[in-house]
Structures are given as structure tokens and as C-alpha cells.
Amino acid sequence: MSLDTLLFQATLAAYGLASALALTDLFGRWSTARAARLTLLAGFGLHCATLTTRIAAAGLLPLAGRPESLAFFSWAMVALFLLFSRRYPLAVLSAFITPLALILLLLSRLTPLRPAPTLAGWWLPLHVVLALLGNAAFAVAAGAGILYLMQERMLKSKRIAPLCYRLPALDTLDTINLRCLTLGFPLLTLSMVFGALVAESVWGSYWRWGAKESWALLSWFLFAILLHGRLAIGWRGRKAAQLAIAGFICLLFTFVGVNLLFSGWYGGFTPGAP
Amino acid sequence: MHLLVVGLSHHTAPVELREQLTFHSCDANSPLRALMALPSVAEGLILSTCNRVELYAVSHDPVEAGRQLRGLLSAQRQEGGLQLDPHLYELADAAAIRHLFRVASSLDSMVLGEPQILGQLKSAYAAANACGCAGPILHRLLPRAFATAKRVRSETAIAQHAVSVSYAAVELARRIFGDLAGRTVMIIGAGKMCELAARHLVTQQVGTTLVTNRTLERARQLAARIGGRAVAFEQFPYHLHQADIVLTSTAAGGVLLTCEQLEQVIRQRRNRAMFLIDIAVPRNIDPAANRIDNLYLYDIDDLQGVIAANRQQRRKAADKAEDIVDQEVERFSRWLRTLEVKPLIVALHRQMEELRRQELARTLAGLSHLSEDDRQAIEAMSRSLVNKVLHQPITVIKAMGHEKAGELYLETARRLFRLEPEAGPGLADTRDKEDGVP
């Protein structure tokens, strides 16, 4: 077994354990938040090591195939979450982030690694990296949104379960929503610009109404509406949480769903490219 | 040595009786002195709160000590009051240790998990310490009780989540806003309830506190007491949009804030969340306002519901707490038993040595023809015989000091060898009487 595989499997194991601990903390009787956090940190360290060995082997950020993009997405999401949780009391959010990171990593292994086309030029890697970082930010926003909806429902209905005291405060979750949005939206926008440039150089036109482009555009519009609503109209709370979740589902569909469900020309042309 | 507790609590006695027995802190020393003056009491402690009066004593003679402690409590009571005896409980040894640990952990309190009792027990211990009533046993027992209470608090949810209206309000505010620092609070009404809840909020380092009341003067007074700013009653709707938390409790009755008004306020706040606590009956805020997005309205019944749920959680946590108490009681009982092991072994040795000397002297007196060497050989033989005979019992006694059933073995050894611990001549007598053995 190569070092690469060994590290990858160790990462998987750590994320798996961290997911179990985080979910136990949220729904179980004992607080395992500390153990969950430490395991996640360990897993993230292993994940970084995996990426480093891959970079050392490939010479570049390994983003050519969908498997590797999925792994990078997973990494970026955990990194962002760890960054946020340094500043805000968000331990519980790991019950959403950690399992998602695990699933993405598992998916990355299940997808057959086809010989990937070389990422010619700079536009394509930039497009991919920015899109993945943006996705990570929106994933965190969606996680915070789900917790927000749970917490809001309990507070409105006045059925205060013990869970209520474990979830972060509404205001904290709403702040995360705004932070992720202001971070993710420029990334998404830029990645679409670079995507258009790539399309122009490969197919000779900036925009083709393929399934992937359409879903990407739909997500972009959703996030644009949300950002505008937040900044100009003062949307907050439930509405913002719901939109963030809807936007992220669209993004996931763009990223994973379209290629898997529709074997359209886009997927066929560049196998595995996001 | 035996630990004994005699007393009464809110579980066993009505308040009329408890208030008669309360030892006031100003004369704390004289009851302690009276307790220590009892001949059967070696160490003593008095815990007197509004919910319980308990005398703890360490004694060699638990029966006599129990009688004397009851006498002391009766003497405290005024003439012509209620019958005392039916309300008293008397617990000894492991049961007494368990009782103390449960009291310290607030498992025996009226409000499960309340923190005051631990402080009261600490000052009772300090008082006993100050007048020299605490000895080696209490010096070990009370710190163990405090440690048990600490374990219970940190390992179970017994003290988590509010069980009073004002704390519940603060806790809910934290679920909405996270940090309350810098938040603006508006108090509408200057009544008692409002003041209590307002004080809890203000201790959270909130930003500005606005106080309004129909009578401006009372608003001013309350504002001065809690460090806020008074607002004229006619003016308060204009300030409402600044308030993150609004507390209403005006007795005037009727709806002060309508749904439409609050919708307007939320718009003005650009949807920033607002927490309204309406503890007035009849209610001051239209209950339909809870439907407005980003606005959370709790009336007194809602808060009571939250408290009831929290109480339920505390009761669940109490089961786990009892397990912790069990563990700690066993641990302390074990230590107490090891205290008895050493004197027992010493007594055993002494008794055998005595017998050996007597028998040796008698034997050697009739054997005057023996040489010095022969005498020494017989002496050595007697010594080693005693050691061989005692070896196994002593090994067992030492081991049993650490076992749960140890007390039985120690008692058996006392009976088999007719041993009496040197410190307490009364102990063996009462035990015999108790069991009907002459």
C-alpha cells in the first residue's frame, strides 16, 4: 500500500470517527464535543498530509479528475469550518460538516479514477479551485442554515428540548450565514468568469446552455438574490437560512448531480471535470 | 467510630417546626458548644438552613449519642409547639454518609440542583472548624462531601438550565442573541416581578437599559436601582425599535403592544431579532405577535413550560447523580473501615502477647531444672506459635478493611477474640445489648 493510500484511509477513518462523535454530541446523552473536535483536527492534519503527498507526486494541485476535486472540496470545507469555529461557538455545526466531508471523500474513492486530461493553461485550475472554495463556503452556510431552522423552530414553538441548549445561538448562526455568503459569492462569480474563459478556449464560445451551466447560473442567481436581500432589504434569519440551503442544493447538483445523472456532452467531453 | 445525623428537613417537617429549631448564625457557637458538651460526642457539626436543621456527630456510642442529640433539638424548641419526634430522622454510618453527600449535592433540596446548600454546608463546616468541633473524621468527611457535590455538578446535568422564571428568560435570550453584552433592554412596568427579571438581565452586562412606567417617578426609581435610563410612558413606543429584549409587566391590564405595532418595529429594525418577555397577567402583548418573523414572544405560561421541561431534565440527571453518590459513599466507608483495622490488630497482638506471657511464666515456674538455653528455646517456640496462629487472621483483617463486607469480618474478629478497641469502652457493651448477647 502506498503512503498516499495509507494517509487517505487514515483520513477517512478519522473523519468517520469524528462524524460519529459529532452526531453523538448533538443527539446523544453525553457531550462528546471535545473528542469530536480533536478527532476532526487529527483528520484534517492527515487530510493535509494526503494533499501534500499528492501535490508532491503531481507537481501541481491535483484537481484533474472529479475524485480529486471532491477530495479538495472536502478539505476546503473542513478548513473553513475549523477557521470559523475558532472565532464562534460552533462546535455543534461539525455534526453537519464532518459527515459531509466524509461522504465527499468516500464519493471521491467510489468514482473510478479515469485518466484525467491535463489542466492546460491557468484558466481551468483557477476556475476549479475558486469554484471548490466557493462550494466549501456555501456548504458551511447551508449547515449553519439547517441548525438555524432547527433552533428557530424550537424557540418559536416554545418546546425547549435539551438540544436547544446545545445548538449555537440564532444570532451566531445568522452571522455565519452572512460571512459565508460574502466569502462564497465573489469566489463563485470569479470561478464562473474563468469557466467562461475556459469554455471559449476549448469550445470557442463563452456560454453554452448545457445542464451544468444552467444549474450553476441558477445557484448564482439564488445567492445573488440572498446577498442583495441581506444587504439592501435587511433579510435575516429564517429566510436567509432557507435560501442558503436551497442555493447549496443547486450547487451540489451542479457539481455532482449533473455529471452523474445526465451523461450530457459536458461530462462526456471532459470526464470528471467539475 | 460512628457517624450519626439527627435532624429534620422540608421532607419531614412543616415550616412552623423548622423555624422553631433554626439555629441563628449570630449564636452559632453556643449550640455547637452544647453539642460538644454531650459526653458521647467526639466531633460535631450543625447544619441549619431554612429547609433543614441537622446535627452531625461522630461518636463511639451511636445509641446514646442519638438520644442526646434528640434531647438537644428538643431543648431548642419552644414550649407548647408541635410534637418533635415524628418529624425527626436519625441515620447512622453509611446511611448518614449518604445523607450528607446527597444534601451537599443538592439531591435532597427542595429545588433539585440548587447551588446554595453547598455554600451553607461549607460555612457550617467552617464554624465547626473554628470552634474546634471537627476532628479527623469530619476533616475527611466534609471535603469528600464537597468533592462529591462538585462531581455531581460537573458530570450530570442536575444544575443545568434555569428553574426560575427570570433565569429562564435570560437563558432563552442567550439562545437567540448568543452574547448579551451590549444588547439594549427595555423594561415596561416597574413592579416587583419586573425588577427581579431585570436584575438578572442587567447582570449579563447588557448595554443600555430603558425603563418606562405609567408613573414616571417609579420608572426613575427602578432605573436608578438597576443602572438604566427612564423613559416617559407616552414616549416608549418611539424607543421600542432600539430594544433587543423587551420585558413587560404592567398591572394596568390590556394590550399595550399590538401585532401591527410590532410588525412595524421589526421593519424599523431591519429584521434584527427581538425577544419579548410578557410576564403580565392579563398579557400586555398581543400573543399573535409570536408569528412575526425574527420576533420571539414568551408569556408567563411559556416560561413556566420551559422551566417544567428543565425540571424534568434535572430529575433525569438525579438518577445518575445517585450513582456518583453511591460510589463516593462506598469509598468513604472503606476509608472509615481501614481506620478500625489498625487498632484491632494492635489489640489482637496485645491480647495474645499477654496470654503468651502468662502461660509461659506458669509453665516455666514448674520447670526449674531447665537450663537457660532450654528456657529460651521454649520462649522462642511460644513466640513463633503466636505469630503463626495470628498470621492468617491478620492478613484477612487487613484485606477486609478494603472490602464492602469488611465490617462483618472486623466485628467477627472482635467477638472471636473478645477484643475491645482501646479508645471506646462503651462501644462493645452497647453492641452486645443491641444484639441481645449478654
XYZ file of C-alpha atoms in Angstrom:
712
model
C 0.000 0.000 0.000
C 1.452 3.348 -0.950
C 1.856 6.195 1.532
C -0.765 8.078 -0.405
C -3.425 5.394 0.095
C -2.440 4.853 3.697
C -2.839 8.533 4.531
C -6.105 8.684 2.649
C -7.529 5.759 4.566
C -6.343 7.187 7.862
C -8.122 10.447 6.958
C -11.282 8.515 6.167
C -11.098 6.692 9.489
C -10.579 9.908 11.448
C -13.451 11.687 9.696
C -15.661 8.661 10.273
C -14.902 8.654 13.979
C -15.296 12.433 14.192
C -18.695 12.202 12.450
C -19.905 9.591 14.918
C -18.688 11.677 17.849
C -20.206 14.898 16.487
C -23.576 13.239 15.915
C -23.466 11.667 19.375
C -22.787 15.092 20.799
C -25.766 16.600 19.013
C -28.354 13.899 19.626
C -26.881 11.677 22.304
C -26.879 11.976 26.061
C -23.213 12.710 26.596
C -21.183 15.657 25.462
C -18.511 14.394 23.102
C -17.813 17.791 21.571
C -14.196 17.878 22.698
C -13.395 14.402 21.424
C -15.162 15.202 18.138
C -13.144 18.368 17.687
C -9.820 16.695 18.433
C -10.570 13.815 16.075
C -11.611 16.243 13.365
C -8.383 18.200 13.854
C -6.388 14.981 13.590
C -8.325 14.015 10.473
C -7.691 17.421 8.961
C -3.975 17.056 9.637
C -3.994 13.709 7.842
C -6.025 15.226 5.036
C -3.410 17.984 4.620
C -0.692 15.336 4.548
C -2.600 13.394 1.876
C -2.916 16.501 -0.249
C 0.770 17.305 0.200
C 1.887 13.889 -0.975
C -0.441 14.225 -3.957
C 0.988 17.623 -4.806
C 4.500 16.261 -4.427
C 3.635 13.432 -6.809
C 1.729 15.507 -9.382
C 3.714 18.720 -9.109
C 0.514 20.747 -9.052
C -2.698 20.898 -7.072
C -4.233 17.562 -8.033
C -7.575 18.678 -9.392
C -7.737 16.986 -12.732
C -10.401 14.384 -12.099
C -13.671 14.542 -10.225
C -12.311 12.290 -7.437
C -9.614 14.757 -6.653
C -11.922 17.730 -6.888
C -14.243 16.052 -4.409
C -11.351 15.474 -2.036
C -10.257 19.098 -2.348
C -13.825 20.307 -1.771
C -13.960 18.206 1.378
C -10.633 19.640 2.540
C -11.652 23.253 1.896
C -14.910 22.787 3.770
C -13.249 21.368 6.855
C -10.596 24.077 6.736
C -13.228 26.793 6.587
C -15.244 25.250 9.390
C -12.188 24.977 11.637
C -11.407 28.597 10.860
C -14.919 29.745 11.812
C -15.083 27.629 14.918
C -12.014 29.386 16.273
C -13.998 32.589 16.441
C -17.580 31.468 17.054
C -19.010 28.831 19.408
C -19.959 26.423 16.635
C -18.941 23.003 17.930
C -22.341 21.554 17.019
C -22.023 22.539 13.360
C -19.416 19.792 13.000
C -22.318 17.313 13.147
C -23.195 18.613 9.683
C -19.764 19.414 8.253
C -17.897 16.280 9.297
C -20.281 13.684 7.830
C -20.472 15.724 4.616
C -16.678 15.808 4.399
C -16.657 12.053 4.934
C -19.269 11.430 2.240
C -17.397 13.596 -0.265
C -14.181 11.705 0.436
C -15.947 8.358 0.079
C -17.520 9.506 -3.197
C -14.095 10.549 -4.400
C -12.908 6.970 -3.927
C -16.004 5.360 -5.410
C -15.735 7.340 -8.611
C -13.360 5.496 -10.916
C -10.203 7.449 -11.493
C -10.099 7.789 -15.232
C -7.005 9.131 -16.918
C -7.634 12.806 -16.475
C -6.925 15.356 -19.128
C -4.123 17.678 -18.215
C -5.338 21.015 -17.000
C -3.898 23.041 -19.772
C -3.191 26.662 -19.065
C -4.136 28.625 -15.960
C -7.826 29.348 -16.507
C -9.047 25.844 -15.808
C -7.201 25.265 -12.492
C -8.267 28.725 -11.337
C -11.853 28.005 -12.311
C -11.794 24.722 -10.416
C -10.065 25.973 -7.265
C -12.291 29.041 -6.943
C -15.438 27.011 -7.558
C -14.450 24.472 -4.910
C -13.551 27.117 -2.333
C -16.870 28.814 -3.046
C -18.682 25.499 -2.654
C -16.991 24.976 0.699
C -18.175 28.374 1.944
C -21.734 27.666 0.814
C -21.638 24.225 2.414
C -20.819 25.811 5.760
C -23.598 28.368 5.179
C -26.064 25.579 4.459
C -25.015 23.680 7.583
C -25.499 26.801 9.677
C -28.845 27.270 7.911
C -30.065 23.805 8.892
C -29.117 24.380 12.512
C -30.781 27.793 12.354
C -34.055 26.276 11.181
C -33.918 23.654 13.932
C -33.196 26.219 16.627
C -35.722 28.728 15.321
C -38.455 26.124 15.248
C -37.824 25.150 18.850
C -37.762 28.736 20.052
C -40.901 29.698 18.141
C -42.878 26.644 19.200
C -41.583 27.050 22.780
C -40.755 23.388 23.047
C -37.306 23.785 24.503
C -35.629 20.396 24.277
C -32.146 19.807 25.701
C -30.963 20.029 22.084
C -31.886 23.707 22.113
C -29.160 24.435 24.659
C -26.558 22.655 22.554
C -27.252 24.418 19.284
C -25.494 27.732 18.706
C -27.471 30.931 19.258
C -29.614 32.151 16.352
C -27.574 35.312 16.008
C -24.306 33.382 15.718
C -25.743 31.116 13.017
C -27.055 34.124 11.117
C -23.645 35.788 11.272
C -22.071 32.636 9.811
C -24.624 32.804 7.005
C -23.563 36.353 6.136
C -19.828 35.632 6.439
C -20.015 32.583 4.204
C -22.135 34.411 1.697
C -19.790 37.395 1.392
C -16.889 34.983 1.045
C -18.503 32.434 -1.249
C -20.279 34.747 -3.667
C -17.190 36.511 -5.081
C -15.458 33.139 -5.373
C -18.404 31.662 -7.240
C -18.654 34.695 -9.518
C -14.948 34.660 -10.364
C -14.987 30.936 -10.972
C -17.814 31.381 -13.443
C -15.862 34.086 -15.251
C -12.849 31.794 -15.533
C -15.145 28.959 -16.526
C -16.417 31.087 -19.402
C -12.853 31.835 -20.472
C -12.066 28.107 -20.444
C -15.185 27.394 -22.477
C -14.163 29.980 -25.001
C -10.697 28.478 -25.412
C -11.979 24.891 -25.614
C -15.269 25.164 -27.450
C -14.987 28.599 -28.957
C -17.937 30.122 -27.130
C -18.200 31.685 -23.687
C -21.519 30.266 -22.694
C -23.403 27.200 -23.843
C -26.698 26.361 -22.260
C -25.666 22.926 -21.004
C -27.180 21.433 -17.879
C -24.137 22.277 -15.833
C -24.015 25.909 -16.844
C -27.737 26.306 -16.252
C -27.588 24.873 -12.745
C -24.548 26.976 -11.956
C -26.352 30.064 -13.169
C -29.432 29.185 -11.104
C -27.322 28.824 -7.943
C -25.550 32.073 -8.741
C -28.900 33.842 -9.046
C -30.141 32.366 -5.767
C -27.047 33.551 -3.926
C -27.213 36.920 -5.659
C -30.808 37.349 -4.515
C -29.849 36.321 -0.996
C -26.892 38.680 -0.858
C -28.930 41.538 -2.224
C -31.762 40.738 0.170
C -29.409 40.705 3.114
C -27.517 43.853 2.247
C -30.245 46.014 0.720
C -33.533 44.856 2.205
C -32.292 43.532 5.542
C -33.295 39.909 5.166
C -32.224 37.828 8.085
C -32.817 34.658 9.918
C -35.143 32.030 8.559
C -35.443 33.367 5.028
C -31.669 33.691 4.697
C -31.162 30.197 6.099
C -33.688 28.676 3.699
C -32.161 30.390 0.686
C -28.656 29.347 1.668
C -29.821 25.731 1.872
C -31.630 25.928 -1.480
C -28.586 27.539 -3.104
C -26.282 24.880 -1.784
C -28.538 22.089 -3.068
C -28.393 23.702 -6.532
C -24.609 23.898 -6.258
C -24.343 20.270 -5.240
C -26.495 19.395 -8.207
C -24.203 21.415 -10.437
C -21.135 19.818 -9.006
C -22.083 16.201 -8.526
C -25.569 15.602 -9.783
C -25.407 16.817 -13.336
C -22.424 14.706 -14.273
C -23.832 11.623 -12.616
C -27.439 11.929 -13.710
C -27.181 13.342 -17.188
C -24.403 11.876 -19.212
C -24.539 15.013 -21.303
C -21.913 16.181 -23.682
C -20.281 18.235 -20.949
C -19.446 15.235 -18.811
C -18.518 13.159 -21.820
C -16.207 15.747 -23.205
C -14.047 16.255 -20.162
C -14.538 13.229 -17.986
C -14.572 14.154 -14.362
C -14.016 17.847 -14.826
C -16.188 19.853 -12.498
C -16.178 5.299 65.357
C -19.675 6.014 64.130
C -21.146 8.893 62.202
C -24.618 9.939 63.184
C -27.078 12.510 61.937
C -30.259 13.594 63.675
C -32.450 16.269 62.163
C -35.434 17.298 60.146
C -35.944 18.838 56.726
C -38.631 20.117 54.406
C -39.325 16.476 53.573
C -40.320 15.574 57.118
C -41.344 18.733 58.956
C -43.620 21.725 58.295
C -42.160 25.190 58.307
C -43.721 26.008 61.712
C -41.483 23.408 63.266
C -38.385 24.187 61.210
C -38.463 27.862 62.126
C -38.602 26.982 65.833
C -35.484 24.881 65.560
C -33.390 27.115 63.361
C -30.040 27.916 64.906
C -29.328 31.532 64.126
C -25.941 32.325 62.782
C -25.351 35.043 65.411
C -25.320 32.481 68.201
C -23.790 29.729 66.092
C -21.150 28.914 68.653
C -23.342 28.211 71.645
C -25.300 25.322 70.046
C -22.013 23.908 68.811
C -20.631 24.135 72.322
C -23.757 22.463 73.665
C -23.280 19.719 71.093
C -19.670 19.172 72.041
C -20.556 19.198 75.716
C -22.519 15.975 75.224
C -20.378 13.189 76.698
C -20.898 10.776 73.815
C -19.965 13.216 71.040
C -16.367 13.278 69.801
C -16.839 15.543 66.789
C -19.831 17.629 65.773
C -21.317 19.885 63.119
C -24.590 21.786 62.862
C -26.256 22.467 59.518
C -29.112 24.909 59.898
C -30.875 26.398 56.877
C -34.458 27.417 56.241
C -35.139 23.963 54.821
C -33.288 21.758 57.278
C -31.797 21.524 60.738
C -29.341 18.685 61.168
C -26.879 17.709 63.864
C -23.931 15.601 62.761
C -21.887 13.789 65.354
C -19.010 11.350 65.473
C -19.357 9.018 68.421
C -18.289 5.687 69.879
C -21.766 5.150 71.170
C -24.335 5.874 68.491
C -27.353 4.884 70.568
C -26.556 7.178 73.444
C -25.415 9.938 71.085
C -28.688 9.686 69.160
C -30.649 10.086 72.370
C -28.598 13.083 73.425
C -28.865 14.766 70.016
C -32.632 14.436 70.114
C -32.545 15.949 73.573
C -30.526 18.885 72.283
C -33.045 19.542 69.499
C -35.986 19.327 71.911
C -34.311 21.841 74.191
C -34.027 24.269 71.286
C -37.760 24.111 70.644
C -40.118 26.470 72.406
C -42.695 25.095 74.774
C -46.118 24.085 73.536
C -45.144 23.580 69.927
C -45.757 20.631 67.652
C -44.574 17.144 68.547
C -40.956 16.870 67.501
C -40.180 13.167 67.427
C -42.376 12.094 64.498
C -40.597 14.642 62.279
C -37.051 13.661 63.158
C -34.863 11.276 61.248
C -31.807 9.552 62.622
C -29.258 7.924 60.363
C -26.008 6.202 61.213
C -22.794 5.200 59.447
C -23.147 4.562 55.692
C -26.715 5.932 55.705
C -25.517 9.102 57.423
C -22.623 9.490 54.992
C -25.019 9.021 52.079
C -27.392 11.584 53.538
C -24.643 14.168 53.902
C -23.365 13.565 50.361
C -26.906 13.840 48.967
C -27.512 17.063 50.869
C -24.220 18.541 49.642
C -25.022 17.546 46.036
C -28.441 19.183 46.358
C -30.227 15.888 45.727
C -32.199 16.384 48.920
C -33.062 20.030 48.224
C -36.490 21.473 47.595
C -35.260 22.768 44.231
C -33.190 19.939 42.812
C -29.682 21.070 41.930
C -29.831 24.476 43.649
C -26.351 25.719 44.492
C -26.903 27.485 47.855
C -26.857 24.376 50.042
C -23.214 23.674 49.263
C -22.240 27.150 50.467
C -24.323 26.700 53.602
C -22.628 23.383 54.309
C -19.235 24.969 53.765
C -19.955 27.686 56.317
C -21.304 25.084 58.760
C -18.001 23.224 58.398
C -16.043 26.445 58.824
C -17.985 27.213 62.022
C -17.353 23.717 63.397
C -13.714 24.074 62.470
C -13.414 27.472 64.128
C -14.606 26.227 67.485
C -12.614 23.022 67.314
C -15.583 20.676 66.898
C -14.246 18.968 63.790
C -11.806 16.113 64.255
C -10.052 13.638 61.973
C -13.297 12.086 60.711
C -15.144 15.309 59.880
C -11.958 16.763 58.391
C -12.004 13.896 55.980
C -15.774 13.611 55.560
C -16.686 17.194 54.667
C -14.059 17.675 51.945
C -15.293 14.372 50.475
C -18.852 15.726 50.551
C -17.733 18.883 48.715
C -15.842 16.811 46.162
C -18.922 14.633 45.618
C -21.061 17.726 45.076
C -18.534 19.029 42.570
C -18.510 15.728 40.707
C -22.297 15.663 40.589
C -22.433 19.202 39.233
C -19.836 18.661 36.555
C -20.750 15.124 35.490
C -24.529 15.415 35.418
C -27.000 17.985 34.136
C -28.523 18.425 37.581
C -27.647 22.097 37.902
C -28.066 22.934 34.234
C -30.795 25.110 32.820
C -32.979 27.548 34.628
C -35.723 26.588 37.037
C -36.851 30.125 37.790
C -38.748 32.496 35.512
C -36.097 35.197 35.408
C -33.220 32.811 34.760
C -35.243 31.036 32.088
C -35.748 34.399 30.354
C -32.014 35.112 30.425
C -31.227 31.641 29.118
C -33.666 31.999 26.225
C -32.207 35.398 25.388
C -28.833 33.686 25.120
C -30.280 31.109 22.720
C -31.367 33.970 20.477
C -28.567 36.517 20.799
C -25.654 34.425 21.987
C -23.731 37.073 23.847
C -25.937 39.589 25.669
C -23.172 42.158 26.043
C -24.151 45.452 24.501
C -27.792 44.492 23.888
C -30.468 47.036 24.700
C -33.147 46.044 27.183
C -36.454 47.817 27.676
C -38.420 47.304 30.868
C -42.080 48.256 30.680
C -43.565 48.402 34.160
C -41.774 48.874 37.462
C -43.302 46.099 39.540
C -41.577 43.506 41.731
C -41.533 40.767 39.075
C -40.094 43.121 36.503
C -37.359 44.244 38.821
C -36.280 40.689 39.607
C -36.107 39.676 35.953
C -34.464 42.974 35.017
C -31.753 42.440 37.614
C -30.900 39.051 36.132
C -30.662 40.602 32.685
C -28.536 43.513 33.854
C -26.010 41.154 35.465
C -25.336 39.840 31.929
C -23.580 43.103 31.064
C -26.277 44.243 28.702
C -25.760 47.630 27.075
C -28.454 50.211 27.684
C -31.449 49.553 29.885
C -34.546 51.664 29.291
C -37.232 51.721 31.954
C -40.748 53.031 31.450
C -43.789 53.096 33.666
C -47.117 54.890 33.763
C -45.840 56.780 36.774
C -42.585 58.290 35.601
C -41.285 58.655 39.155
C -41.383 54.883 39.745
C -39.638 54.314 36.424
C -36.927 56.729 37.567
C -36.526 54.909 40.859
C -36.211 51.499 39.211
C -33.835 52.890 36.585
C -31.643 54.298 39.340
C -31.606 50.951 41.145
C -30.598 48.866 38.163
C -28.473 51.449 36.387
C -30.803 52.249 33.492
C -32.468 55.255 31.927
C -36.098 56.226 32.494
C -38.372 56.952 29.533
C -41.771 58.632 29.705
C -44.624 56.196 29.172
C -46.019 58.163 26.211
C -42.587 58.097 24.589
C -41.690 54.421 24.886
C -43.120 53.262 21.515
C -40.621 55.588 19.818
C -37.737 53.836 21.580
C -39.065 50.331 21.038
C -37.057 49.702 17.873
C -33.804 50.126 19.814
C -34.677 47.320 22.194
C -33.368 43.791 21.580
C -35.074 42.477 24.682
C -38.385 43.812 25.967
C -39.797 42.881 29.332
C -43.378 43.858 30.101
C -45.236 43.551 33.343
C -47.709 46.362 33.833
C -50.608 45.681 36.113
C -52.781 48.157 34.247
C -54.115 45.336 32.099
C -54.989 45.229 28.468
C -52.818 45.005 25.396
C -50.049 47.601 25.252
C -48.390 46.366 22.084
C -50.366 45.107 19.138
C -49.269 42.810 16.378
C -49.299 45.668 13.835
C -47.154 47.880 16.045
C -44.585 45.139 16.447
C -44.526 44.354 12.740
C -43.684 47.997 12.235
C -40.932 47.819 14.857
C -39.356 44.735 13.267
C -39.356 46.529 9.910
C -37.673 49.510 11.537
C -35.064 47.148 12.992
C -34.431 45.701 9.546
C -35.413 42.268 10.835
C -32.900 42.169 13.637
C -34.201 39.638 16.144
C -36.261 40.774 19.100
C -37.103 38.888 22.271
C -40.250 39.906 24.137
C -40.993 38.610 27.585
C -44.515 39.299 28.785
C -44.890 38.307 32.407
C -48.035 40.381 32.978
C -51.420 38.789 33.607
C -53.530 39.797 31.731
C -50.947 39.917 28.984
C -49.517 43.224 27.708
C -48.545 41.988 24.242
C -50.853 40.558 21.622
C -49.998 36.799 21.606
C -50.381 36.708 17.814
C -47.133 38.705 17.571
C -45.161 35.483 18.007
C -45.989 34.731 14.366
C -43.867 37.657 13.190
C -40.538 36.520 11.738
C -37.463 37.199 13.888
C -39.644 38.057 16.864
C -39.891 35.700 19.817
C -42.652 36.303 22.317
C -42.833 34.377 25.577
C -45.577 34.884 28.152
C -45.509 33.654 31.715
C -47.046 30.280 30.827
C -44.464 29.699 28.106
C -41.688 30.390 30.585
C -43.299 28.068 33.118
C -43.414 25.416 30.403
C -39.694 25.863 29.751
C -39.000 25.586 33.468
C -41.110 22.431 33.753
C -39.099 20.839 30.938
C -35.853 21.826 32.677
C -37.069 20.366 35.973
C -37.793 17.123 34.142
C -34.206 17.105 32.861
C -32.880 17.677 36.363
C -34.885 14.755 37.701
C -33.405 12.555 34.995
C -29.928 13.758 35.899
C -30.604 12.951 39.553
C -30.527 9.211 38.807
C -27.005 9.490 37.505
C -26.093 11.680 40.466
C -27.270 8.973 42.877
C -24.812 6.561 41.261
C -21.996 9.013 41.868
C -23.089 9.398 45.490
C -23.118 5.594 45.854
C -19.550 5.387 44.619
C -18.369 8.125 46.952
C -20.165 6.651 49.975
C -18.509 3.302 49.345
C -15.151 4.996 49.014
C -15.519 6.844 52.273
C -16.883 3.827 54.150
C -13.840 1.912 53.029
C -11.576 4.575 54.472
C -13.567 4.547 57.702
C -13.102 0.776 57.979
C -9.376 0.985 57.445
C -9.338 3.340 60.436
C -10.629 0.483 62.602
C -8.245 -2.128 61.267
C -5.083 -0.866 62.893
C -6.363 -0.622 66.486
C -7.927 -4.038 66.070
C -4.654 -5.615 65.019
C -2.813 -3.895 67.841
C -5.379 -5.159 70.340
C -5.128 -8.649 68.931
C -1.366 -8.657 69.255
C -1.513 -7.282 72.757
C -4.024 -9.859 73.901
C -2.027 -12.781 72.521
C 1.181 -11.444 73.955
C -0.498 -11.180 77.339
C -1.705 -14.792 77.157
C 1.679 -15.985 75.990
C 3.485 -14.321 78.887
C 1.046 -15.672 81.439
C 1.228 -19.232 80.149
C 4.984 -19.109 79.739
C 5.505 -17.867 83.283
C 3.209 -20.560 84.644
C 4.917 -23.339 82.681
C 8.459 -22.250 83.433
C 7.694 -21.902 87.132
C 7.248 -25.698 87.356
C 10.351 -26.477 85.266
C 13.138 -25.058 87.344
C 15.613 -27.791 86.288
C 15.813 -26.455 82.722
C 18.937 -24.759 81.519
C 18.908 -21.168 80.259
C 19.147 -22.428 76.689
C 16.118 -24.665 77.158
C 14.104 -21.775 78.591
C 14.992 -19.613 75.669
C 14.018 -22.352 73.247
C 10.587 -22.688 74.881
C 10.152 -18.918 74.863
C 11.050 -18.764 71.160
C 8.642 -21.585 70.434
C 5.783 -19.755 72.181
C 6.537 -16.615 70.261
C 6.573 -18.286 66.895
C 3.412 -20.227 67.765
C 1.562 -16.978 68.459
C 2.868 -15.438 65.265
C 1.876 -18.453 63.212
C -1.627 -18.507 64.715
C -2.140 -14.782 64.165
C -0.699 -14.589 60.687
C -3.769 -15.693 58.745
C -6.402 -13.760 60.753
C -4.357 -10.552 60.499
C -3.866 -10.974 56.767
C -7.609 -11.399 56.343
C -8.440 -8.436 58.587
C -6.045 -6.183 56.692
C -7.525 -7.225 53.361
C -11.081 -6.894 54.601
C -10.508 -3.304 55.610
C -10.820 -2.522 51.891
C -13.826 -4.702 51.192
C -17.502 -3.875 51.282
C -18.275 -6.757 53.666
C -15.275 -5.781 55.796
C -17.281 -4.528 58.760
C -18.660 -8.036 59.281
C -15.163 -9.535 59.440
C -13.917 -6.874 61.827
C -16.896 -7.436 64.072
C -16.395 -11.207 63.922
C -12.758 -10.829 64.891
C -13.766 -8.655 67.850
C -16.214 -11.296 69.034
C -13.938 -14.295 68.470
C -11.060 -12.787 70.388
C -13.168 -10.724 72.807
C -11.412 -7.573 71.748
C -12.337 -4.116 72.859
C -10.971 -1.158 70.951
C -8.926 0.848 73.399
C -10.495 4.227 72.657
C -14.119 3.473 73.373
C -15.047 1.218 76.243
C -18.757 1.834 75.698
C -18.845 0.525 72.160
C -18.671 -3.208 72.713
C -21.231 -3.046 75.559
C -23.943 -1.344 73.540
C -23.422 -3.667 70.626
C -23.938 -6.659 72.862
C -27.069 -5.146 74.311
C -28.358 -4.315 70.881
C -27.984 -7.856 69.663
C -29.282 -9.347 72.874
C -25.963 -11.027 73.625
C -25.038 -10.763 77.281
